[in-house]
Amino acid sequence: MGEYPLGEAFSLLGVDNMVKLLTCTLLETQILLYSQDYQRLMTVSECITTLLFPFQWQHIYLPIVSAHLYHLLDAPVPFLMGIQCRDRAQRSSLHLPHEANLCFVDIDNHCVEAPEDLPIFPDQTELIQELSEVLLCFGVSLRGGSHTKTDGAASPHLTSLVLEDLMEDRRNGNLGGEELAVLERLQALALTCGGRKLSEGGKMLQNAEEEELKSARLNVQVREVFAARFAAMFNRYEEFIIHSALDLDSWLNNREGTSSFDKGSFLSVQPETHLHFLSQFLETSMFSSFVDGKVIARWVDRDPVQHLFDSRLERERLYDTEEEDSRNGRYRKCKSLFESAQTIERRLLKADHTAIHPHLLDMRIGQGRHQQGYFPKLQADVLVQGQNTNKWSSRVTAPRRAESKRPGGAVHAGSDSEHRQKHTVARKNLRQSKLLDPSPEATSQTHREFVNGLLSECRLKTKQMLMERMGKESVELGQGEANITGLQENTLIHGLCDLLERTWGHGLQLKQGKSALWSHLLHYQAAQVKTETPAESPGSNSSEVRTFDGRAAVLRGSLIHDMRFIQTMSEGLSEVGQARAWIHLALEKKMLSQHLKELLLNQELLRQLYKPHAFLLCEEEREQFLFHLLSLNTVDYLCFTRVFTSINIPYRVVIIPMKKLSIAMATVNPWVCVSGESGDSGVRQIPKNTQEIYFQCKNLGRLSTLQLGQENSGLLAKCLVDCVMVYNEITGHTYKFPCGRWLGKGVGDGSLERVLIGHLVSPGGEEDAGRLTGTPPELASPSQSVRNVLGSLGRSRILSVEVQEDMREAANNLVKHFHKPEQERGNLTVLLCGEGGLVTSLEKFLLHGFKSNRLFQRNVFVWDFVEKVVFSIETADQMGDVHVSNLAKGPPCELLCHYINAINASPRNIGKEGKFQLFVCLGIRDRLLSHWLPLLAELPLTARVYEDGALLRDRAAVHSLSRILRTLNEFTVTLETSLVKGIDL
């Protein structure tokens, strides 16, 4: 039974730092322990890996790295290593190529420097409190600085007597044969002499046993606390295991292309405060290995550790009578502390075998002494040796090698062991390499494996990101919760940033700053400035600069421009933060692969910065790496826009009039107000005789609507606008807001202001705004052609079936919108007011069969009919219309008149189309539209202005539409400010 000095580890670092270190270990960051004492390195590393149950560390594990293995600090993979601090050396003396994802643990100074944006361990405050209570019960100091390690020679339980030294060496298994016989004679002599010393020795041994039992109780109770936490977090993990294969071979063959755990559904039932940690932990190798072990347990024997954990979960579910929602479950302390202490006591009293302590076989008498609860003192002279010269090591391993070569050596293992080996061989490649061999050939082979590992990891990460982004349809059909999908996407992008940092840190000659990637970018920027000639300056190069209103703005394809923008961001970002921001921006612009390729073209700079074995100097692997990153251009990301919400973004707005009447723009004074997910730009006046404006404002997020208006001043204060284009000068995104209608009094519907619905076109598509992105575009503002058709619906007698189908489709799109995860819902305004939206569909319904006395029936508006309805209701008593008077007494009729009068009294000049759009949106928001439609159908006015075959006079059609609209009443509709501005309802 192996026990570790957990009390010493917690006393060295403190509870807070130990929990922080455990979080870093679970998330598989690069962990480097630093201390002057080898024992402390061994203690902390062994204790932290012990607390991971039921998970197991899957990467490089070297608790003590000897001097000749310092090159392993260059490993671009997660690791847990320990480095001895010699002669009070400073941390800066260590050559650490990449610190972006490094957890540096200074044991002597009781300090843990965690990576940036480290998530908080679930219920961390309560966990620290519970651990503190357990440790205080055993008298363990919780202040790292107050702990003083006692050397084994100064232990109160050990004296300098030769007999006691020999007794200790006997316990360690160092004595045998004649030496053991001498010890027995000395013990017999001591018994013959009798007296006080013997009783003191017996008391000393009894105290030592009590200390051993106390240490064992502490260890098991601390481990129980952590095991209880993992059991609480993953108590129902089996329900989310995906069994997609019929046999083990087929599962192994399709391992990369399938998912064995439903992460989205699992996260959707977790408390919101746990999501940040769990979303990252689910992407680690230790969790993947844990899930894989559960999957292959269908065909082979379960791993003993996993079997023990599953048994614990079954026992807790059996005796747990409290049924609580996992998302709202309160923190519950471990209930098995007392039981576990009793169990460990019974095991110690009836031990089957006492294992000897680790030691060299040629250890001198007295050298194996150690204090109970501490690791034996290690020999520094052995750790600094370049080769393993222990002659006894081959005696242990050689028979095992011979046994494995025998034909029948593996028979007892059976096919189960073979399958398990086949499953884990890929993951253990790096761990099984000759990491401890300092020869140049072995070191070169190790770095070659690192290069292949980085390339393989890049391929897997990009494939996972593509599957996550392109598989939205399947996500929408399954279980989902608000922000779960977006959280998973952010986690994958965070993993990509970590991969790029480790790739750029491999084989680095001289590190500058914590971010290897940002350091390389700075070197590249400095080299570009030196080689830049006056003819190539940003102010004169047309391929990089374009001027708007006297302002210079570098075009979106420039790597240097992106760097300069990141450097000017007022976010107070560190070097690591700047590198991540640059990656987010390049990924959103679909320029990540191209930017990195441009960065790597400077071979002279690469050779100056990197060693020959570095990944970036391996030409073939580097090209494949860039090719995998290039595949990310097939999907759209808004990772920069949605993460950095507080920065200022430059926007350019261009109004495009109809070509035939483009001269009309010189006679109006237009203004715009751009709105997005994060707010609006405010009213921006466009200078006279121009069609564009350039301004900066706080990041608006993804743009959704644009208010376009004019002041109705000038000789010809009207214009026919084709569309409005908005350009994000940083991300390169182009938004098109179709209009196709007049803006001015006395023309069209007399509107001086329009709310336009936009959609995203291709990044950098300034010259070709019609070229769409890889994903389907959202619906935009209704086109002019649709308006022309609407004006002639009554005469052309469009089939009512088509109109009703459009209405059902619009309502169905709204229902699906609210049933999607929040991050996948898109823009509600588009579904309400865009082309094919609810407003347009209802407008078609109400215009079907509409009579008109005009000779040219182009300017037919539903709002004219709505206003007549209000007038007939308000004058019903005067006209003696009893039927209308009775209808007017009901709440629906009163609210109808109230809303219409409020819209007409609005200070906004939004025209008849805009008023009807506002009428529909307010009716849906306040759950009144389904009541208003039957009311309109019952009014006598309807029979006078509609033909007999009109849909509004068809009771079945009206009843069906009212039922469809009632399905929307269960949802909470939040309208954009641009739609309801100036309306107080």
CSV table of N, CA and C in Angstrom, one decimal, residues 306-403:
chain,number,residue,atom,x,y,z
A,306,GLN,N,-10.8,2.7,-13.0
A,306,GLN,CA,-12.2,3.1,-13.5
A,306,GLN,C,-13.2,2.2,-12.8
A,307,HIS,N,-12.9,0.9,-12.7
A,307,HIS,CA,-13.9,0.0,-12.0
A,307,HIS,C,-14.1,0.5,-10.6
A,308,LEU,N,-13.1,0.9,-9.9
A,308,LEU,CA,-13.2,1.4,-8.5
A,308,LEU,C,-14.1,2.7,-8.5
A,309,PHE,N,-13.9,3.6,-9.4
A,309,PHE,CA,-14.6,4.8,-9.5
A,309,PHE,C,-16.1,4.6,-9.8
A,310,ASP,N,-16.4,3.7,-10.8
A,310,ASP,CA,-17.7,3.4,-11.1
A,310,ASP,C,-18.5,2.7,-9.9
A,311,SER,N,-17.7,1.9,-9.2
A,311,SER,CA,-18.3,1.3,-8.0
A,311,SER,C,-18.7,2.3,-6.9
A,312,ARG,N,-17.8,3.3,-6.8
A,312,ARG,CA,-18.1,4.4,-5.9
A,312,ARG,C,-19.4,5.1,-6.3
A,313,LEU,N,-19.5,5.4,-7.6
A,313,LEU,CA,-20.7,6.2,-8.1
A,313,LEU,C,-21.9,5.4,-7.8
A,314,GLU,N,-21.9,4.1,-8.1
A,314,GLU,CA,-23.1,3.2,-7.9
A,314,GLU,C,-23.4,3.2,-6.4
A,315,ARG,N,-22.4,3.1,-5.5
A,315,ARG,CA,-22.7,3.1,-4.1
A,315,ARG,C,-23.4,4.4,-3.6
A,316,GLU,N,-22.8,5.5,-4.1
A,316,GLU,CA,-23.4,6.8,-3.7
A,316,GLU,C,-24.8,7.0,-4.2
A,317,ARG,N,-25.0,6.6,-5.5
A,317,ARG,CA,-26.4,6.7,-6.0
A,317,ARG,C,-27.4,5.8,-5.2
A,318,LEU,N,-26.9,4.7,-4.7
A,318,LEU,CA,-27.7,3.8,-4.0
A,318,LEU,C,-28.2,4.3,-2.7
A,319,TYR,N,-27.2,5.0,-2.0
A,319,TYR,CA,-27.5,5.5,-0.6
A,319,TYR,C,-27.9,7.0,-0.6
A,320,ASP,N,-27.8,7.6,-1.7
A,320,ASP,CA,-28.1,9.0,-1.7
A,320,ASP,C,-29.6,9.2,-2.0
A,321,THR,N,-30.3,9.7,-0.9
A,321,THR,CA,-31.8,9.9,-1.0
A,321,THR,C,-32.2,11.3,-1.4
A,322,GLU,N,-31.2,12.2,-1.5
A,322,GLU,CA,-31.5,13.6,-1.9
A,322,GLU,C,-31.5,13.7,-3.4
A,323,GLU,N,-32.6,14.0,-4.0
A,323,GLU,CA,-32.7,14.2,-5.4
A,323,GLU,C,-32.6,15.7,-5.7
A,324,GLU,N,-31.5,16.1,-6.3
A,324,GLU,CA,-31.3,17.5,-6.6
A,324,GLU,C,-30.9,17.6,-8.0
A,325,ASP,N,-31.3,18.7,-8.6
A,325,ASP,CA,-31.0,19.1,-10.0
A,325,ASP,C,-29.5,19.4,-10.0
A,326,SER,N,-28.7,18.7,-10.9
A,326,SER,CA,-27.3,18.9,-10.9
A,326,SER,C,-26.9,20.3,-11.2
A,327,ARG,N,-27.8,21.1,-11.9
A,327,ARG,CA,-27.4,22.4,-12.2
A,327,ARG,C,-27.6,23.4,-11.0
A,328,ASN,N,-28.4,23.0,-10.0
A,328,ASN,CA,-28.6,23.8,-8.9
A,328,ASN,C,-28.2,23.2,-7.6
A,329,GLY,N,-27.5,22.0,-7.7
A,329,GLY,CA,-27.1,21.3,-6.5
A,329,GLY,C,-26.1,22.1,-5.7
A,330,ARG,N,-26.3,22.1,-4.4
A,330,ARG,CA,-25.5,22.8,-3.5
A,330,ARG,C,-24.2,21.9,-3.2
A,331,TYR,N,-23.2,22.5,-2.7
A,331,TYR,CA,-22.0,21.8,-2.3
A,331,TYR,C,-22.2,20.9,-1.1
A,332,ARG,N,-21.8,19.7,-1.2
A,332,ARG,CA,-22.0,18.7,-0.1
A,332,ARG,C,-20.6,18.1,0.2
A,333,LYS,N,-20.3,18.2,1.5
A,333,LYS,CA,-19.0,17.7,2.0
A,333,LYS,C,-19.0,16.2,1.8
A,334,CYS,N,-17.7,15.7,1.8
A,334,CYS,CA,-17.5,14.2,1.8
A,334,CYS,C,-18.1,13.6,3.0
A,335,LYS,N,-18.8,12.5,2.8
A,335,LYS,CA,-19.5,11.8,4.0
A,335,LYS,C,-18.7,10.6,4.4
A,336,SER,N,-17.6,10.2,3.7
A,336,SER,CA,-16.9,9.0,4.0
A,336,SER,C,-15.6,9.2,4.7
A,337,LEU,N,-15.3,10.4,5.3
A,337,LEU,CA,-14.0,10.6,5.9
A,337,LEU,C,-13.8,9.6,7.1
A,338,PHE,N,-14.7,9.5,8.0
A,338,PHE,CA,-14.6,8.7,9.1
A,338,PHE,C,-14.5,7.2,8.7
A,339,GLU,N,-15.3,6.8,7.8
A,339,GLU,CA,-15.3,5.4,7.3
A,339,GLU,C,-14.0,5.1,6.6
A,340,SER,N,-13.4,6.0,5.8
A,340,SER,CA,-12.2,5.7,5.1
A,340,SER,C,-11.0,5.6,6.1
A,341,ALA,N,-11.1,6.5,7.2
A,341,ALA,CA,-10.0,6.4,8.2
A,341,ALA,C,-10.0,5.1,8.9
A,342,GLN,N,-11.2,4.6,9.2
A,342,GLN,CA,-11.3,3.3,9.9
A,342,GLN,C,-10.8,2.2,9.0
A,343,THR,N,-11.1,2.3,7.7
A,343,THR,CA,-10.7,1.2,6.7
A,343,THR,C,-9.2,1.2,6.6
A,344,ILE,N,-8.5,2.4,6.5
A,344,ILE,CA,-7.1,2.4,6.4
A,344,ILE,C,-6.4,1.9,7.7
A,345,GLU,N,-7.1,2.1,8.8
A,345,GLU,CA,-6.5,1.6,10.1
A,345,GLU,C,-6.5,0.1,10.1
A,346,ARG,N,-7.6,-0.5,9.7
A,346,ARG,CA,-7.7,-1.9,9.7
A,346,ARG,C,-6.7,-2.5,8.7
A,347,ARG,N,-6.4,-1.9,7.6
A,347,ARG,CA,-5.5,-2.4,6.6
A,347,ARG,C,-4.1,-2.3,7.2
A,348,LEU,N,-3.7,-1.2,7.9
A,348,LEU,CA,-2.4,-1.1,8.5
A,348,LEU,C,-2.2,-2.1,9.6
A,349,LEU,N,-3.2,-2.4,10.4
A,349,LEU,CA,-3.0,-3.4,11.4
A,349,LEU,C,-2.9,-4.8,10.9
A,350,LYS,N,-3.4,-5.1,9.7
A,350,LYS,CA,-3.3,-6.4,9.1
A,350,LYS,C,-2.6,-6.3,7.7
A,351,ALA,N,-1.5,-5.8,7.7
A,351,ALA,CA,-0.7,-5.6,6.5
A,351,ALA,C,-0.2,-6.9,6.0
A,352,ASP,N,-0.4,-7.2,4.7
A,352,ASP,CA,0.1,-8.4,4.1
A,352,ASP,C,1.6,-8.3,3.8
A,353,HIS,N,2.0,-7.1,3.4
A,353,HIS,CA,3.4,-7.0,3.0
A,353,HIS,C,3.8,-5.5,3.2
A,354,THR,N,5.0,-5.3,3.8
A,354,THR,CA,5.5,-3.9,3.9
A,354,THR,C,6.6,-3.7,2.9
A,355,ALA,N,6.4,-2.9,1.9
A,355,ALA,CA,7.4,-2.6,0.9
A,355,ALA,C,8.5,-1.8,1.4
A,356,ILE,N,9.7,-2.1,0.9
A,356,ILE,CA,10.9,-1.4,1.3
A,356,ILE,C,10.9,0.0,0.6
A,357,HIS,N,11.6,0.9,1.2
A,357,HIS,CA,11.6,2.3,0.7
A,357,HIS,C,12.6,2.3,-0.5
A,358,PRO,N,12.4,3.2,-1.5
A,358,PRO,CA,13.3,3.2,-2.6
A,358,PRO,C,14.7,3.6,-2.2
A,359,HIS,N,15.7,2.9,-2.7
A,359,HIS,CA,17.0,3.1,-2.3
A,359,HIS,C,18.0,2.4,-3.3
A,360,LEU,N,19.3,2.7,-3.2
A,360,LEU,CA,20.3,2.0,-3.9
A,360,LEU,C,20.7,0.8,-3.1
A,361,LEU,N,21.0,-0.3,-3.8
A,361,LEU,CA,21.4,-1.5,-3.1
A,361,LEU,C,22.7,-1.4,-2.3
A,362,ASP,N,23.6,-0.5,-2.8
A,362,ASP,CA,24.9,-0.3,-2.1
A,362,ASP,C,24.8,0.8,-1.1
A,363,MET,N,23.6,1.1,-0.5
A,363,MET,CA,23.4,2.2,0.5
A,363,MET,C,24.2,1.8,1.8
A,364,ARG,N,24.8,2.8,2.3
A,364,ARG,CA,25.6,2.6,3.6
A,364,ARG,C,24.6,2.5,4.8
A,365,ILE,N,25.1,1.9,5.9
A,365,ILE,CA,24.3,1.8,7.1
A,365,ILE,C,23.9,3.2,7.6
A,366,GLY,N,22.7,3.4,7.9
A,366,GLY,CA,22.2,4.7,8.4
A,366,GLY,C,21.8,5.7,7.3
A,367,GLN,N,22.1,5.4,6.0
A,367,GLN,CA,21.8,6.3,5.0
A,367,GLN,C,20.3,6.2,4.6
A,368,GLY,N,19.6,5.1,4.9
A,368,GLY,CA,18.2,5.0,4.6
A,368,GLY,C,17.3,5.5,5.6
A,369,ARG,N,17.8,6.2,6.6
A,369,ARG,CA,16.9,6.8,7.6
A,369,ARG,C,16.0,7.9,7.0
A,370,HIS,N,14.8,8.0,7.4
A,370,HIS,CA,13.9,9.0,7.0
A,370,HIS,C,12.8,9.3,8.0
A,371,GLN,N,12.3,10.5,8.0
A,371,GLN,CA,11.2,10.8,8.9
A,371,GLN,C,9.9,10.4,8.4
A,372,GLN,N,9.1,9.8,9.2
A,372,GLN,CA,7.8,9.3,8.8
A,372,GLN,C,6.9,10.5,8.2
A,373,GLY,N,6.3,10.2,7.0
A,373,GLY,CA,5.6,11.2,6.4
A,373,GLY,C,6.4,12.0,5.3
A,374,TYR,N,7.6,11.6,5.1
A,374,TYR,CA,8.5,12.3,4.1
A,374,TYR,C,9.1,11.3,3.3
A,375,PHE,N,9.4,11.7,2.0
A,375,PHE,CA,10.2,10.8,1.2
A,375,PHE,C,11.6,10.7,1.7
A,376,PRO,N,12.3,9.5,1.5
A,376,PRO,CA,13.7,9.4,1.9
A,376,PRO,C,14.5,10.4,1.2
A,377,LYS,N,15.6,10.9,1.8
A,377,LYS,CA,16.5,11.8,1.2
A,377,LYS,C,17.2,11.2,0.0
A,378,LEU,N,17.1,11.9,-1.2
A,378,LEU,CA,17.7,11.4,-2.4
A,378,LEU,C,19.1,11.7,-2.5
A,379,GLN,N,19.9,11.0,-3.3
A,379,GLN,CA,21.3,11.2,-3.5
A,379,GLN,C,21.6,12.1,-4.7
A,380,ALA,N,22.1,13.2,-4.4
A,380,ALA,CA,22.3,14.2,-5.5
A,380,ALA,C,23.3,13.7,-6.5
A,381,ASP,N,24.4,13.0,-6.0
A,381,ASP,CA,25.4,12.6,-6.9
A,381,ASP,C,24.9,11.6,-8.0
A,382,VAL,N,23.9,10.8,-7.6
A,382,VAL,CA,23.3,9.9,-8.6
A,382,VAL,C,22.5,10.7,-9.7
A,383,LEU,N,21.8,11.7,-9.2
A,383,LEU,CA,20.9,12.5,-10.1
A,383,LEU,C,21.6,13.3,-11.2
A,384,VAL,N,22.9,13.7,-10.9
A,384,VAL,CA,23.6,14.5,-11.8
A,384,VAL,C,24.4,13.6,-12.8
A,385,GLN,N,24.4,12.3,-12.6
A,385,GLN,CA,25.1,11.4,-13.6
A,385,GLN,C,24.5,11.5,-14.9
A,386,GLY,N,25.3,11.3,-15.9
A,386,GLY,CA,24.9,11.4,-17.3
A,386,GLY,C,24.2,10.1,-17.8
A,387,GLN,N,24.7,9.0,-17.2
A,387,GLN,CA,24.1,7.7,-17.6
A,387,GLN,C,23.7,6.9,-16.4
A,388,ASN,N,22.8,6.0,-16.6
A,388,ASN,CA,22.4,5.1,-15.5
A,388,ASN,C,23.4,4.0,-15.3
A,389,THR,N,24.3,4.1,-14.3
A,389,THR,CA,25.4,3.1,-14.1
A,389,THR,C,25.0,2.1,-13.1
A,390,ASN,N,23.8,2.0,-12.7
A,390,ASN,CA,23.5,1.1,-11.6
A,390,ASN,C,23.5,-0.3,-12.2
A,391,LYS,N,24.4,-1.2,-11.7
A,391,LYS,CA,24.5,-2.5,-12.3
A,391,LYS,C,23.4,-3.4,-12.0
A,392,TRP,N,22.5,-3.0,-11.0
A,392,TRP,CA,21.4,-3.9,-10.6
A,392,TRP,C,20.2,-3.6,-11.4
A,393,SER,N,20.2,-2.5,-12.2
A,393,SER,CA,18.9,-2.2,-12.9
A,393,SER,C,18.6,-3.3,-14.0
A,394,SER,N,19.7,-3.8,-14.6
A,394,SER,CA,19.4,-4.8,-15.7
A,394,SER,C,19.0,-6.1,-15.1
A,395,ARG,N,19.3,-6.4,-13.8
A,395,ARG,CA,18.8,-7.6,-13.3
A,395,ARG,C,17.3,-7.7,-13.1
A,396,VAL,N,16.7,-6.5,-13.0
A,396,VAL,CA,15.2,-6.5,-12.8
A,396,VAL,C,14.5,-6.5,-14.2
A,397,THR,N,15.1,-5.8,-15.1
A,397,THR,CA,14.3,-5.7,-16.4
A,397,THR,C,14.6,-6.8,-17.4
A,398,ALA,N,15.9,-7.4,-17.3
A,398,ALA,CA,16.2,-8.4,-18.3
A,398,ALA,C,15.3,-9.6,-18.2
A,399,PRO,N,15.0,-10.2,-17.0
A,399,PRO,CA,14.0,-11.3,-17.0
A,399,PRO,C,12.7,-11.0,-17.6
A,400,ARG,N,12.2,-9.8,-17.4
A,400,ARG,CA,10.9,-9.4,-17.9
A,400,ARG,C,10.9,-9.3,-19.4
A,401,ARG,N,12.1,-8.8,-20.0
A,401,ARG,CA,12.2,-8.8,-21.4
A,401,ARG,C,12.2,-10.2,-22.0
A,402,ALA,N,12.9,-11.1,-21.3
A,402,ALA,CA,13.0,-12.4,-21.8
A,402,ALA,C,11.6,-13.1,-21.8
A,403,GLU,N,10.9,-12.8,-20.7
A,403,GLU,CA,9.6,-13.4,-20.6
A,403,GLU,C,8.6,-12.9,-21.6
